[in-house]
Amino acid sequence: MVLLRQATLHDLPAVCRIDALVLGSTSRAHELQMAIADGHCHVASLDMDTAGFAIMNQSFFQQSFIHLVIVHPRHQHQGIGKELMLYLEKLCPTDKLFTSTNLSNKKMHRLCQKLGYAYSGTIQHLDPADPEVFYCKKI
């Protein structure tokens, strides 16, 4: 059973470990610490083990935006990402929830489509040769 909750600073080491494992670097450690301190980070636990995390805030044109959904590789394909997004939808204080992903991230595109997010647009030049694709869901 997946347990979803707001992250605390106690979760920081596990969140940073998962992020570094997936990203391949620790470059977001400070950003993750700030997201936890600000109450924007949420974790998914499976059998007392941190399986993933997600970050949502209202920094996107005063709308809610899911900045990251990261699942530990050993817990992928178990519905953790879906559970995190559904959890954030329940917490969403605005009437629209946005997210984005690189064009190359096919898993996230499939998840957004499965959960009823609508394509909102594409921005070039954020990552070389990998445009950012935006999605929105009315809550």
Short mmCIF file of C-alpha atoms in Angstrom, two decimals:
data_model
loop_
_atom_site.label_atom_id
_atom_site.label_comp_id
_atom_site.label_asym_id
_atom_site.label_seq_id
_atom_site.Cartn_x
_atom_site.Cartn_y
_atom_site.Cartn_z
CA MET A 1 0.00 0.00 0.00
CA VAL A 2 1.32 3.43 -0.98
CA LEU A 3 1.39 6.06 1.76
CA LEU A 4 1.32 9.66 0.49
CA ARG A 5 2.15 12.65 2.66
CA GLN A 6 3.85 16.01 2.79
CA ALA A 7 7.61 15.66 3.08
CA THR A 8 9.53 16.83 6.12
CA LEU A 9 13.21 17.69 6.41
CA HIS A 10 13.65 14.15 7.77
CA ASP A 11 12.83 12.98 4.21
CA LEU A 12 15.52 15.14 2.59
CA PRO A 13 18.27 12.49 2.41
CA ALA A 14 15.96 9.93 0.76
CA VAL A 15 14.50 12.52 -1.64
CA CYS A 16 17.99 13.69 -2.64
CA ARG A 17 19.19 10.10 -3.08
CA ILE A 18 16.30 9.23 -5.38
CA ASP A 19 16.70 12.44 -7.36
CA ALA A 20 20.46 11.89 -7.79
CA LEU A 21 19.85 8.30 -8.87
CA VAL A 22 17.35 9.35 -11.54
CA LEU A 23 18.99 12.64 -12.58
CA GLY A 24 22.55 11.41 -12.38
CA SER A 25 23.72 14.34 -10.23
CA THR A 26 23.05 16.12 -6.95
CA SER A 27 22.55 19.50 -8.63
CA ARG A 28 18.97 19.93 -7.32
CA ALA A 29 19.72 19.20 -3.64
CA HIS A 30 19.26 22.82 -2.53
CA GLU A 31 16.07 23.17 -4.61
CA LEU A 32 14.71 19.99 -3.03
CA GLN A 33 15.58 21.22 0.47
CA MET A 34 13.75 24.50 -0.20
CA ALA A 35 10.70 22.69 -1.61
CA ILE A 36 10.49 20.55 1.51
CA ALA A 37 10.99 23.53 3.83
CA ASP A 38 8.27 25.46 1.98
CA GLY A 39 5.81 22.55 2.18
CA HIS A 40 5.74 21.93 -1.57
CA CYS A 41 7.26 18.44 -1.64
CA HIS A 42 5.26 15.27 -1.10
CA VAL A 43 6.56 11.73 -0.75
CA ALA A 44 5.24 8.30 -1.57
CA SER A 45 6.29 5.46 0.72
CA LEU A 46 5.94 1.77 0.01
CA ASP A 47 6.65 -0.72 2.79
CA MET A 48 8.38 1.97 4.91
CA ASP A 49 10.66 2.85 1.97
CA THR A 50 10.55 6.19 0.15
CA ALA A 51 9.47 5.22 -3.35
CA GLY A 52 9.18 8.65 -4.94
CA PHE A 53 8.32 12.29 -4.52
CA ALA A 54 6.62 15.17 -6.28
CA ILE A 55 6.79 18.94 -6.02
CA MET A 56 3.83 21.27 -6.61
CA ASN A 57 3.47 24.99 -5.97
CA GLN A 58 1.63 28.01 -7.37
CA SER A 59 4.58 29.71 -9.08
CA PHE A 60 3.33 29.21 -12.65
CA PHE A 61 1.33 32.35 -13.47
CA GLN A 62 -0.36 31.98 -10.05
CA GLN A 63 -1.58 28.53 -11.06
CA SER A 64 -0.65 25.20 -9.51
CA PHE A 65 2.24 23.49 -11.24
CA ILE A 66 3.75 20.05 -10.72
CA HIS A 67 7.48 20.69 -11.12
CA LEU A 68 8.76 17.18 -10.55
CA VAL A 69 7.46 13.65 -10.27
CA ILE A 70 10.37 11.34 -9.51
CA VAL A 71 10.04 7.61 -8.77
CA HIS A 72 12.89 5.40 -7.60
CA PRO A 73 13.84 3.06 -10.48
CA ARG A 74 13.08 -0.07 -8.44
CA HIS A 75 9.54 1.23 -7.82
CA GLN A 76 8.77 2.31 -11.38
CA HIS A 77 5.88 0.60 -13.20
CA GLN A 78 4.04 0.14 -9.89
CA GLY A 79 1.70 3.14 -10.18
CA ILE A 80 3.67 5.38 -7.80
CA GLY A 81 3.84 8.32 -10.25
CA LYS A 82 0.11 8.04 -10.90
CA GLU A 83 -0.64 7.95 -7.16
CA LEU A 84 1.52 11.03 -6.57
CA MET A 85 -0.23 12.99 -9.32
CA LEU A 86 -3.71 11.99 -8.13
CA TYR A 87 -2.71 13.01 -4.59
CA LEU A 88 -1.53 16.42 -5.81
CA GLU A 89 -4.78 16.88 -7.73
CA LYS A 90 -6.66 16.46 -4.43
CA LEU A 91 -4.41 19.04 -2.76
CA CYS A 92 -4.52 21.50 -5.66
CA PRO A 93 -5.86 24.87 -4.43
CA THR A 94 -6.43 26.30 -7.93
CA ASP A 95 -8.96 25.32 -10.58
CA LYS A 96 -6.23 24.28 -13.03
CA LEU A 97 -3.17 22.12 -12.53
CA PHE A 98 -0.25 22.36 -14.94
CA THR A 99 2.80 20.20 -15.48
CA SER A 100 5.47 19.79 -18.12
CA THR A 101 8.01 17.32 -19.37
CA ASN A 102 10.63 17.03 -22.05
CA LEU A 103 9.44 15.76 -25.41
CA SER A 104 11.70 12.73 -24.92
CA ASN A 105 10.00 11.64 -21.65
CA LYS A 106 7.45 9.23 -23.12
CA LYS A 107 6.51 7.77 -19.70
CA MET A 108 5.36 11.16 -18.42
CA HIS A 109 3.44 11.89 -21.63
CA ARG A 110 1.56 8.59 -21.28
CA LEU A 111 0.82 9.31 -17.61
CA CYS A 112 -0.51 12.80 -18.36
CA GLN A 113 -2.74 11.46 -21.13
CA LYS A 114 -3.97 8.58 -18.94
CA LEU A 115 -4.92 11.04 -16.18
CA GLY A 116 -6.81 13.38 -18.50
CA TYR A 117 -4.32 16.22 -18.84
CA ALA A 118 -4.71 18.28 -22.02
CA TYR A 119 -1.81 19.44 -24.17
CA SER A 120 -1.20 23.15 -23.53
CA GLY A 121 1.81 24.01 -25.64
CA THR A 122 5.51 23.55 -26.26
CA ILE A 123 8.48 25.74 -25.44
CA GLN A 124 11.73 25.45 -27.35
CA HIS A 125 15.27 26.23 -26.15
CA LEU A 126 15.04 25.16 -22.49
CA ASP A 127 17.00 21.96 -23.12
CA PRO A 128 19.01 21.61 -26.33
CA ALA A 129 17.06 19.59 -28.91
CA ASP A 130 14.45 18.44 -26.36
CA PRO A 131 11.45 20.82 -26.21
CA GLU A 132 9.36 21.17 -23.05
CA VAL A 133 5.74 20.05 -23.47
CA PHE A 134 3.10 21.52 -21.14
CA TYR A 135 -0.13 19.91 -19.94
CA CYS A 136 -3.13 21.19 -17.99
CA LYS A 137 -5.99 19.58 -16.13
CA LYS A 138 -9.07 21.35 -14.87
CA ILE A 139 -9.65 20.41 -11.26
#
